[in-house]
Amino acid sequence: MKFPGIWLLAALCSLPLCLQAGGDTAKLWYDKPATHWEKEALPIGNGRLGAMIFGGVSHEQIQFNESSLWIGDETDTGAYQAFGDLFTDLPVTSPAPTNYRRELDLARAVHTVTYTQNGVQYRREYFASHPANILILRLTADHPGSYTGTLRLTDMHQGKVISNGPRFAVTGSLAGYVYEEGSPKYSVALDYEAQVLVVNEGGSLQSTAGQIEFKGVDSLTVYLNAGTDYVNDRRRHWRGEPPHDRVLAGIQAASATPYPALLAAHLADQERLFGRVALQLGNPPTTPDLPTDLRLLNYAKGARETALEALLFQYGRYLLIASSRDGLPANLQGLWNNSNRPPWRSDYHTDVNVQMNYWMADPANLSECFAPYANWLNSIREVRKAATQEAFHTRGWTMRAENGVFGGSTWEWVESGSAWCMQNIWDHYAFTRDDRYLRELAYPMMKEVCEFWSDRLKLRPDGKLVAPNGYSPEHGPREDGVSHDQQLIWDVFNNTVEAADALGIDRAFRDSLAAKRDALLGPRIGKWGQLQEWAVDRDDPQDKHRHLSHLVAVHPGRQITPGKTPELAAAARVSVNARGDVSTGWSTAWKINIWARLLDGDRAYKLIGNLLRLVGDTRMNYQDGGGLYANLFDTHPPFQIDGNFGYTAGVCEMLVQSHTDEIQLLPALPKAWASGKVSGLRARGDVTVDIEWQDGKVIHYRLTSPTPHLVKARVNGELLSIPTEKP
Ligand code: FUC
């Protein structure tokens, strides 16, 4: 069991770490409860279990999720499901509470609700502990006996909720549920279970009519655990052990641990990941003492506040820690979902969205959070191979645009989707230099994707290799040599050549890939100076389509750079300029990254201005509705988390780049960020970067690495050879 370790950690960590982690700037807070799940409630999560908290005074709603609660099978994507809700009713409604505040402290990963009513100060704390693998709620007050009310658990799949003494339990099966009416039933039908234990101090507690009633209690501690029998193993038909024992053991272990120790272990865990990166924009930055939604409103009115930009950067890091630790990767909504028919199935879209989720994992120093993504890809490979063989008669594998957790894939084939995923897979190695990961996990997958393209590429009469009948996501005709395909094939071939070199294996295969890479039809400049999206020069300068598929060579790829291919970089500039600055949330975030790679910090900053726009509309909008809700969730609309992660990645690209053979410090610094400091960002080559700057110039920097080595670094325009220091 993990708990003896937790005790030790708790003892070691508590005070200094808690103080360090409690930086006042990394907080979202509001002066009223949330009334809307998508726009206002606040997320907590431990990667597996998540919750959205409303913070209501007399009626509290905790909507919760577990990452493996999926319908679907090997032929159909299915959809991510909502789990249930825990409601607390405190019937005292008058007088109206005063000093109400709900707050999400990113550095501590604790959500609090505080208010005063009838002279009593109430306080609630909620967190999702990764060490204890459970959700914990604690309600306290400064007067004894202040809590009287009821708790109620509901389930989203008609499972029967049972209350027994201080416990709720619900068990059920997902058999029979479908995403779309009339579609065939799925062959994988997971079982699930949730349990809640309520522990009171003082007063009394009893179960009646499916509720738990508490009377005159001093404090309540609530432990919530949930799980399914999903396992990411095709050979076991995706079903592992029934969830009951695990769910119960989690509750027993947590409730046997004193609350301060549980909290201390959680804070230490969060500090270890979240505390690695500090960002200060402006000198000194000022954080207005205003609710976060008002700050956002003022920002959009023209009061551009750099502290809010830094907060949103850290929020992306918080959200990845909360939604991608072990188990499954962050989906379109991360981990949070209140519907059984969520937008786009809350799935893994492989024509930009899941890739964007992971751009920031390494640069923002959260390498551990990458593992669920690599493991998920690895787990679905065999299913994808069979489907690919059937559709394309090739070796290797690829996917359609929509993907689930059982290898099933639906909607349009996006042949280059798997190559795009391999871009993340290689980059994780480029940052970490984890040879074992490369040998055992990354390289075998990359090689198979190269085999797919080796078998599928077509030789044109002019000697160029092209992807046949390709697709520029979600845009234009199908034809040969589409730029998106060509660039991603170049990318996966090029990276696999480097991977084989790093491992010192597969010489002949490596050489054949290098030859094919060099024979690929390359990027071309069209008649209005643009980077062509298709082999045929047909781009429309008025086209504002949200996808920027022909710019993957600029970002996240590295085939086009201002330093090495200046004409192509200039053409890319013409293209991204023509697409305009207004779009969906994720598209805006991608443009920030692209402008950063094109070394235009002020233009990237203009896009940041468009992203930090308070949006109220949740209706689907594919054109121009991107921005943020009051809870800082990025919106397409509707809510889609890739925009949050893409923004954080973009800020990293503005401050540090390392995709060429040099580490560039402040490559795309906007005038608005003339002064500032950052510590803990990562560069490729297992290097950690700290920078301090003033008036747009680096005044101090430090490059560290576990094995000191010489790196080429560009500092204030000058290329230097610098030995890294030991951390
Ligand atoms: C792709 C995008 C859409 C949306 C969906 C989830 O299909 O084109 O804009 O983000 O993924």
XYZ file of C-alpha atoms in Angstrom, residues 2-597:
596
model
C 1.014 3.558 -0.594
C 0.091 4.928 2.790
C 3.204 4.495 4.888
C 4.984 6.527 2.170
C 2.335 9.194 2.359
C 2.798 9.543 6.090
C 6.483 10.060 5.592
C 5.911 12.596 2.831
C 3.349 14.379 4.930
C 5.812 14.724 7.735
C 8.605 15.880 5.457
C 6.713 18.270 3.297
C 4.065 20.111 5.045
C 5.094 23.604 5.976
C 7.752 24.862 3.572
C 6.174 23.232 0.535
C 2.722 24.459 1.363
C 3.967 27.999 1.711
C 5.863 27.796 -1.540
C 2.952 26.283 -3.387
C 0.482 28.840 -2.103
C 1.575 31.680 -4.410
C -1.303 34.127 -4.470
C -1.304 34.756 -8.190
C -2.252 31.259 -9.347
C -5.881 31.377 -8.246
C -9.257 31.596 -9.907
C -11.960 33.012 -7.649
C -15.555 34.178 -7.854
C -17.971 35.960 -5.568
C -20.989 33.821 -6.405
C -21.736 30.134 -6.889
C -21.683 28.649 -10.373
C -25.013 28.186 -12.078
C -23.701 26.685 -15.334
C -21.585 23.521 -15.628
C -19.701 24.435 -18.771
C -19.129 28.128 -18.179
C -18.792 28.558 -14.434
C -18.221 25.398 -12.398
C -14.558 24.668 -11.548
C -12.612 21.468 -12.256
C -10.547 19.264 -9.981
C -8.986 15.957 -10.999
C -6.311 13.393 -10.256
C -5.976 12.160 -13.825
C -8.506 9.392 -13.315
C -11.249 10.879 -11.141
C -12.518 14.359 -11.811
C -15.227 16.672 -10.567
C -16.848 19.956 -11.488
C -17.807 21.994 -8.455
C -20.614 24.532 -8.361
C -20.049 25.899 -4.864
C -23.728 26.524 -4.086
C -24.412 27.509 -0.468
C -27.698 25.780 0.284
C -27.531 23.438 -2.714
C -24.104 22.119 -3.660
C -23.492 20.017 -6.770
C -20.370 17.952 -7.344
C -20.593 16.451 -10.819
C -17.999 13.680 -11.097
C -16.255 11.591 -13.749
C -13.979 8.598 -14.080
C -11.782 8.518 -17.187
C -12.539 4.950 -18.290
C -16.344 5.218 -18.286
C -16.699 4.685 -22.033
C -19.125 3.045 -24.395
C -17.913 1.782 -27.793
C -15.948 -1.146 -29.160
C -13.325 -2.089 -31.738
C -15.413 -0.908 -34.668
C -17.056 2.170 -33.193
C -15.597 5.110 -31.301
C -18.508 5.213 -28.850
C -18.360 8.105 -26.378
C -17.047 9.167 -23.011
C -19.815 9.053 -20.398
C -20.791 11.146 -17.401
C -20.677 9.256 -14.085
C -22.964 10.983 -11.627
C -23.496 13.764 -9.112
C -23.221 14.207 -5.399
C -25.615 16.809 -4.026
C -25.501 18.442 -0.620
C -28.545 20.312 0.627
C -28.206 22.657 3.595
C -31.707 23.959 4.080
C -30.811 27.195 5.887
C -31.556 29.859 3.282
C -31.841 33.005 5.382
C -30.264 35.298 6.114
C -28.368 35.442 2.819
C -24.729 34.454 3.276
C -22.069 37.154 3.277
C -18.366 37.129 2.324
C -19.027 34.361 -0.171
C -15.964 33.203 -2.111
C -15.247 30.112 -4.169
C -11.680 29.657 -5.206
C -9.504 27.235 -7.134
C -5.900 27.413 -6.000
C -3.864 25.971 -8.861
C -0.640 25.556 -6.912
C -2.388 23.531 -4.204
C -5.037 21.965 -6.460
C -7.627 22.632 -3.762
C -11.051 24.156 -4.358
C -12.534 26.072 -1.422
C -15.890 27.636 -0.668
C -16.119 30.083 2.224
C -19.002 32.214 3.516
C -20.585 33.554 6.668
C -24.166 32.897 7.687
C -25.887 33.526 11.019
C -22.520 34.524 12.451
C -20.937 31.191 11.536
C -17.952 31.029 9.193
C -18.268 28.055 6.896
C -15.457 26.475 4.927
C -15.407 23.627 2.428
C -12.337 22.076 0.872
C -12.408 19.728 -2.110
C -9.496 17.989 -3.788
C -8.728 15.024 -6.016
C -5.800 13.230 -4.484
C -3.437 11.386 -6.786
C -1.481 9.679 -3.977
C -4.690 8.423 -2.341
C -6.448 8.020 -5.723
C -9.752 9.441 -4.453
C -11.946 12.562 -4.292
C -12.184 14.204 -0.881
C -14.606 16.854 0.379
C -14.418 18.396 3.816
C -16.989 20.738 5.327
C -16.064 22.631 8.485
C -17.326 25.651 10.436
C -16.027 27.800 13.279
C -19.004 26.911 15.518
C -19.812 23.327 16.564
C -22.955 21.665 15.294
C -23.380 24.026 12.342
C -24.214 21.512 9.655
C -27.660 20.027 9.204
C -28.803 18.729 5.842
C -28.778 15.861 3.387
C -26.466 14.207 0.881
C -27.684 12.492 -2.253
C -25.866 10.491 -4.925
C -27.187 10.125 -8.457
C -26.020 7.955 -11.327
C -26.149 8.817 -15.033
C -26.888 5.265 -16.214
C -29.860 4.064 -14.225
C -27.718 2.091 -11.821
C -29.459 1.666 -8.489
C -28.085 3.938 -5.782
C -28.135 2.365 -2.331
C -27.552 4.204 0.918
C -26.591 2.284 4.001
C -25.553 4.071 7.194
C -22.816 6.520 6.205
C -22.336 4.986 2.739
C -23.667 5.248 -0.779
C -22.961 2.662 -3.433
C -24.029 2.356 -7.021
C -23.200 -0.400 -9.472
C -24.211 -0.741 -13.081
C -23.375 -1.823 -16.574
C -22.965 0.183 -19.763
C -24.527 -2.602 -21.836
C -27.203 -1.250 -24.112
C -26.108 2.392 -24.164
C -25.321 3.899 -27.573
C -24.145 7.333 -28.679
C -26.592 7.646 -31.522
C -30.134 6.360 -31.519
C -30.601 3.395 -33.794
C -26.929 2.395 -34.038
C -25.916 -1.200 -33.197
C -25.173 -2.005 -29.557
C -21.519 -2.068 -28.614
C -19.741 -5.341 -27.950
C -17.741 -4.044 -24.962
C -20.088 -3.410 -22.049
C -18.110 -2.193 -19.060
C -19.263 -2.591 -15.481
C -18.890 0.336 -13.141
C -19.202 1.193 -9.480
C -19.114 4.311 -7.310
C -18.947 4.486 -3.532
C -19.185 7.342 -1.069
C -18.349 7.304 2.618
C -19.436 10.169 4.874
C -17.656 10.643 8.194
C -19.077 13.103 10.728
C -17.623 14.741 13.808
C -20.325 15.583 16.334
C -24.052 15.412 15.686
C -25.733 12.463 14.036
C -25.908 10.814 10.672
C -28.370 8.348 9.191
C -29.573 6.913 5.924
C -33.182 7.455 4.955
C -34.923 6.957 1.646
C -31.754 6.841 -0.418
C -30.314 9.951 1.257
C -27.881 10.499 4.085
C -29.193 12.931 6.650
C -26.877 14.758 9.027
C -27.974 16.790 12.034
C -25.954 19.282 14.043
C -22.582 17.981 12.948
C -19.337 19.930 13.466
C -17.661 18.689 10.289
C -18.174 16.228 7.466
C -15.495 14.436 5.483
C -16.702 12.770 2.314
C -14.673 10.194 0.355
C -15.789 9.478 -3.198
C -14.303 6.751 -5.367
C -15.461 5.296 -8.665
C -14.157 2.892 -11.281
C -14.887 0.503 -14.118
C -13.495 -2.828 -15.231
C -11.806 -1.265 -18.295
C -8.247 -2.356 -18.999
C -6.175 -1.035 -21.894
C -5.438 -4.523 -23.166
C -7.029 -5.908 -26.291
C -6.039 -9.489 -25.424
C -8.318 -9.269 -22.398
C -11.116 -7.843 -24.546
C -10.683 -4.550 -22.673
C -12.184 -5.967 -19.456
C -10.093 -6.405 -16.302
C -10.975 -6.960 -12.659
C -14.437 -5.854 -11.469
C -14.118 -2.406 -9.859
C -15.671 -3.260 -6.487
C -12.590 -4.249 -4.461
C -10.437 -1.410 -5.787
C -13.092 1.225 -5.190
C -13.732 -0.003 -1.657
C -10.040 -0.353 -0.781
C -9.433 3.258 -1.871
C -12.163 4.506 0.452
C -10.967 2.357 3.352
C -7.352 3.453 3.046
C -8.224 7.147 2.721
C -10.687 7.142 5.611
C -8.100 5.412 7.822
C -5.675 8.289 7.221
C -6.050 11.542 9.175
C -7.295 14.372 6.973
C -4.215 16.604 7.504
C -1.978 13.785 6.269
C -4.157 13.198 3.194
C -4.082 16.887 2.401
C -0.333 17.172 2.988
C 0.404 14.248 0.658
C -1.827 15.813 -1.991
C -0.131 19.217 -1.658
C 3.316 17.649 -1.922
C 2.289 15.757 -5.047
C 0.890 18.876 -6.690
C 3.932 20.938 -5.731
C 6.259 18.341 -7.245
C 4.629 18.778 -10.673
C 2.979 22.174 -10.702
C 5.728 23.906 -8.728
C 8.372 23.244 -11.392
C 7.515 26.237 -13.536
C 7.177 29.820 -12.367
C 6.200 32.547 -14.824
C 6.106 36.255 -14.227
C 5.140 38.563 -17.065
C 5.665 42.260 -16.346
C 7.840 43.774 -13.698
C 6.369 43.622 -11.154
C 3.096 42.123 -12.372
C -0.011 43.439 -10.691
C -2.856 41.102 -9.887
C -6.056 43.080 -9.343
C -8.067 41.873 -6.382
C -11.098 41.107 -8.522
C -13.088 37.973 -9.303
C -11.578 36.160 -12.276
C -14.578 36.717 -14.548
C -14.335 40.474 -13.967
C -10.628 40.415 -14.750
C -11.434 38.671 -17.999
C -14.172 41.150 -18.791
C -11.836 44.090 -18.147
C -9.150 42.437 -20.240
C -11.466 42.224 -23.221
C -12.383 45.884 -22.735
C -8.741 46.777 -23.276
C -7.153 46.471 -19.829
C -4.765 43.742 -20.970
C -3.383 42.285 -17.810
C -0.214 40.209 -18.069
C -0.928 38.467 -14.756
C -4.099 37.020 -16.293
C -2.065 35.773 -19.269
C 0.333 34.070 -16.857
C -2.608 32.625 -14.887
C -4.059 31.105 -18.055
C -0.643 29.625 -18.860
C -0.547 27.945 -15.446
C -4.169 26.865 -15.770
C -3.185 24.775 -18.810
C -0.545 23.082 -16.665
C -3.055 22.562 -13.843
C -5.571 21.016 -16.244
C -3.061 18.573 -17.723
C -1.951 17.420 -14.264
C -5.621 16.986 -13.351
C -6.586 15.058 -16.493
C -3.524 13.047 -17.563
C -1.542 11.227 -14.917
C -2.086 7.520 -15.424
C -4.859 5.616 -17.103
C -6.294 7.323 -20.159
C -5.145 10.506 -21.893
C -6.908 13.874 -21.756
C -9.850 13.812 -24.163
C -11.648 16.709 -25.894
C -12.909 17.904 -22.508
C -9.920 16.667 -20.563
C -11.661 14.583 -17.942
C -14.811 16.575 -17.289
C -18.113 15.689 -18.883
C -21.714 15.963 -17.688
C -23.436 14.331 -20.647
C -23.799 10.858 -22.145
C -23.900 12.428 -25.583
C -21.140 15.015 -25.238
C -20.079 17.180 -28.182
C -17.943 15.161 -30.611
C -18.237 12.205 -28.189
C -15.652 13.886 -25.896
C -13.275 11.592 -27.758
C -9.747 11.558 -29.166
C -9.818 13.447 -32.459
C -6.629 12.768 -34.388
C -6.839 15.503 -36.999
C -5.424 18.080 -34.567
C -7.147 17.929 -31.179
C -5.453 15.127 -29.249
C -2.083 16.134 -30.673
C -2.643 19.700 -29.463
C -3.499 18.400 -25.983
C 0.051 17.095 -25.668
C 2.142 19.856 -27.285
C 2.744 21.431 -23.897
C 3.446 18.320 -21.820
C 7.216 18.424 -22.221
C 7.951 22.137 -22.795
C 5.876 23.011 -19.718
C 7.809 20.447 -17.657
C 5.080 17.845 -17.190
C 6.708 14.904 -18.945
C 4.999 12.386 -16.655
C 1.621 13.552 -17.945
C 2.577 12.337 -21.433
C 2.558 8.627 -20.524
C -1.240 8.055 -20.796
C -1.183 9.271 -24.407
C 1.690 6.961 -25.434
C 0.080 4.033 -23.623
C -3.289 4.646 -25.237
C -1.771 4.693 -28.736
C 0.138 1.544 -27.927
C -2.999 -0.194 -26.670
C -5.076 0.454 -29.819
C -2.348 -0.396 -32.368
C -3.402 -3.972 -33.066
C -7.006 -2.968 -33.718
C -5.863 -0.178 -35.965
C -3.520 -2.496 -37.878
C -6.336 -4.880 -38.745
C -8.636 -2.033 -39.823
C -5.845 -0.386 -41.832
C -4.961 -3.635 -43.584
C -8.604 -4.075 -44.530
C -9.054 -0.526 -45.828
C -5.675 0.122 -47.463
C -4.008 -3.303 -47.895
C -0.827 -2.081 -46.241
C 1.247 -2.886 -43.218
C 1.243 -0.435 -40.304
C -1.729 1.523 -39.054
C -3.692 4.697 -39.067
C -7.053 5.960 -37.922
C -10.204 7.824 -38.763
C -10.798 11.250 -37.170
C -12.818 10.079 -34.132
C -11.257 7.568 -31.737
C -12.234 5.860 -28.522
C -10.608 3.632 -25.924
C -11.241 0.248 -27.551
C -9.442 0.988 -30.837
C -12.692 1.755 -32.684
C -12.539 4.718 -35.016
C -15.265 6.510 -36.958
C -15.944 9.294 -39.445
C -13.480 10.330 -42.163
C -10.204 8.470 -42.623
C -7.388 10.906 -41.870
C -4.515 8.858 -43.214
C -1.807 11.089 -41.778
C -3.380 11.094 -38.288
C -1.101 8.372 -36.951
C 1.987 10.122 -38.354
C 0.837 13.247 -36.564
C 0.534 11.338 -33.282
C 4.065 10.041 -33.876
C 5.217 13.672 -33.970
C 4.246 13.949 -30.274
C 5.718 10.512 -29.620
C 9.117 11.507 -31.033
C 9.127 14.914 -29.389
C 8.646 13.343 -25.975
C 11.919 11.529 -26.568
C 13.600 14.640 -27.961
C 12.813 16.443 -24.684
C 13.462 13.653 -22.209
C 16.172 11.557 -23.945
C 14.568 8.560 -22.269
C 16.228 5.747 -24.255
C 14.118 3.019 -22.758
C 10.912 4.798 -23.771
C 12.311 5.205 -27.278
C 13.368 1.585 -27.615
C 10.354 -0.099 -26.052
C 7.415 2.154 -26.799
C 8.105 4.941 -29.272
C 10.268 3.372 -31.944
C 8.117 0.275 -32.583
C 5.074 2.521 -33.133
C 6.970 4.982 -35.311
C 8.351 2.163 -37.414
C 4.888 0.741 -38.071
C 3.570 4.118 -39.164
C 6.557 4.423 -41.530
C 5.654 0.997 -42.923
C 2.138 2.194 -43.606
C 3.459 5.079 -45.662
C 6.228 3.033 -47.323
C 3.517 0.730 -48.659
C 1.069 3.476 -49.524
C 3.184 6.175 -51.201
C 2.818 6.522 -54.932
C 5.617 7.369 -57.389
C 4.663 10.169 -59.761
C 6.107 10.221 -63.291
C 8.402 13.095 -62.237
C 10.010 10.847 -59.598
C 8.274 12.460 -56.615
C 6.615 10.351 -53.931
C 3.078 11.410 -52.997
C 0.373 10.242 -50.617
C -2.479 9.110 -52.842
C -6.003 10.434 -52.483
C -5.164 12.487 -49.409
C -7.064 14.916 -47.256
C -6.430 18.310 -45.721
C -8.539 18.034 -42.565
C -11.687 19.024 -42.827
C -11.251 20.953 -45.991
C -11.128 20.638 -49.755
C -11.054 17.772 -52.213
C -9.314 14.435 -51.848
C -6.320 14.212 -54.170
C -2.683 13.121 -54.424
C 0.123 15.002 -52.700
C -1.933 17.059 -50.224
C 0.541 19.208 -48.244
C -0.685 18.035 -44.831
C 0.088 14.410 -45.721
C 3.394 15.244 -47.392
C 4.615 17.252 -44.403
C 3.614 14.669 -41.824
C 5.156 11.823 -43.807
C 8.355 13.866 -44.019
C 8.121 14.388 -40.287
C 7.635 10.737 -39.314
C 10.312 9.529 -41.753
C 12.757 12.166 -40.572
C 12.115 11.489 -36.891
C 12.313 7.730 -37.365
C 15.682 8.118 -39.102
C 16.885 10.052 -36.047
C 15.342 7.491 -33.725
C 17.100 4.580 -35.479
C 20.352 6.559 -35.258
C 19.843 7.217 -31.549
C 19.241 3.509 -30.918
C 21.941 2.388 -33.374
C 19.589 -0.126 -35.021
C 17.836 -0.930 -38.314
C 20.465 0.566 -40.620
C 18.968 -0.610 -43.943
C 15.450 0.409 -42.959
C 16.739 3.772 -41.789
C 18.558 4.383 -45.091
C 15.515 3.454 -47.147
C 13.396 5.878 -45.110
C 15.938 8.666 -45.576
C 15.853 8.085 -49.350
C 12.054 8.136 -49.397
C 11.970 11.279 -47.240
C 14.198 13.028 -49.766
C 12.031 11.897 -52.690
C 8.769 13.243 -51.186
C 6.985 16.028 -52.994
C 8.002 19.016 -50.848
C 6.265 22.230 -49.798
C 5.511 24.601 -52.658
C 4.876 28.333 -52.942
C 1.734 29.248 -54.875
C 0.595 32.105 -57.057
C -0.149 34.619 -54.334
C 3.017 33.820 -52.433
C 1.224 31.395 -50.110
C 2.326 27.989 -48.922
C 0.146 25.677 -50.982
C -2.392 23.554 -49.130
C -2.749 21.175 -52.092
C -0.481 19.936 -54.886
C -2.714 21.970 -57.185
C -2.280 25.716 -56.654
C -5.896 26.469 -55.793
C -5.740 28.188 -52.367
C -8.290 30.937 -51.936
C -6.864 34.055 -50.225
C -10.333 34.709 -48.722
C -10.489 31.269 -47.088
C -10.758 31.598 -43.299
C -10.979 27.867 -42.548
C -10.044 27.013 -38.944
C -7.697 24.157 -39.826
C -4.110 25.112 -40.653
C -3.183 21.667 -41.862
C -0.610 22.804 -44.438
C 1.331 24.617 -41.713
C 2.214 21.542 -39.634
C 5.692 21.861 -41.134
C 6.041 25.170 -39.221
C 4.400 23.984 -36.027
C 4.492 21.441 -34.485
C 6.864 20.124 -37.178
C 10.287 21.434 -38.100
C 10.536 21.081 -41.877
C 10.029 24.841 -42.327
C 11.921 27.349 -40.162
C 12.737 31.022 -40.715
C 16.434 30.237 -40.251
C 16.821 27.246 -42.583
C 14.026 27.701 -45.165
C 13.329 31.458 -45.174
C 11.317 31.497 -48.452
C 8.986 28.763 -47.252
C 8.667 30.482 -43.867
C 7.705 33.697 -45.667
C 5.080 31.761 -47.660
C 3.745 30.224 -44.453
C 3.423 33.738 -43.111
C 1.321 34.740 -46.126
C -0.926 31.698 -45.561
C -1.515 32.096 -41.825
C -2.060 35.805 -42.341
C -4.753 35.084 -44.922
C -6.557 32.710 -42.550
C -7.136 35.717 -40.274
C -7.026 36.149 -36.514
C -10.563 35.173 -35.527
C -11.612 31.547 -35.247
C -12.432 28.689 -32.882
C -10.570 28.386 -29.571
C -8.147 25.677 -30.678
C -7.477 27.338 -34.023
C -6.588 30.599 -32.260
C -4.257 28.669 -29.964
C -2.542 26.993 -32.924
C -2.040 30.378 -34.588
C -0.261 31.598 -31.442
C 2.168 28.688 -31.818
C 2.622 29.271 -35.552
C 3.303 32.994 -35.168
C 5.765 32.195 -32.390
C 7.592 29.763 -34.702
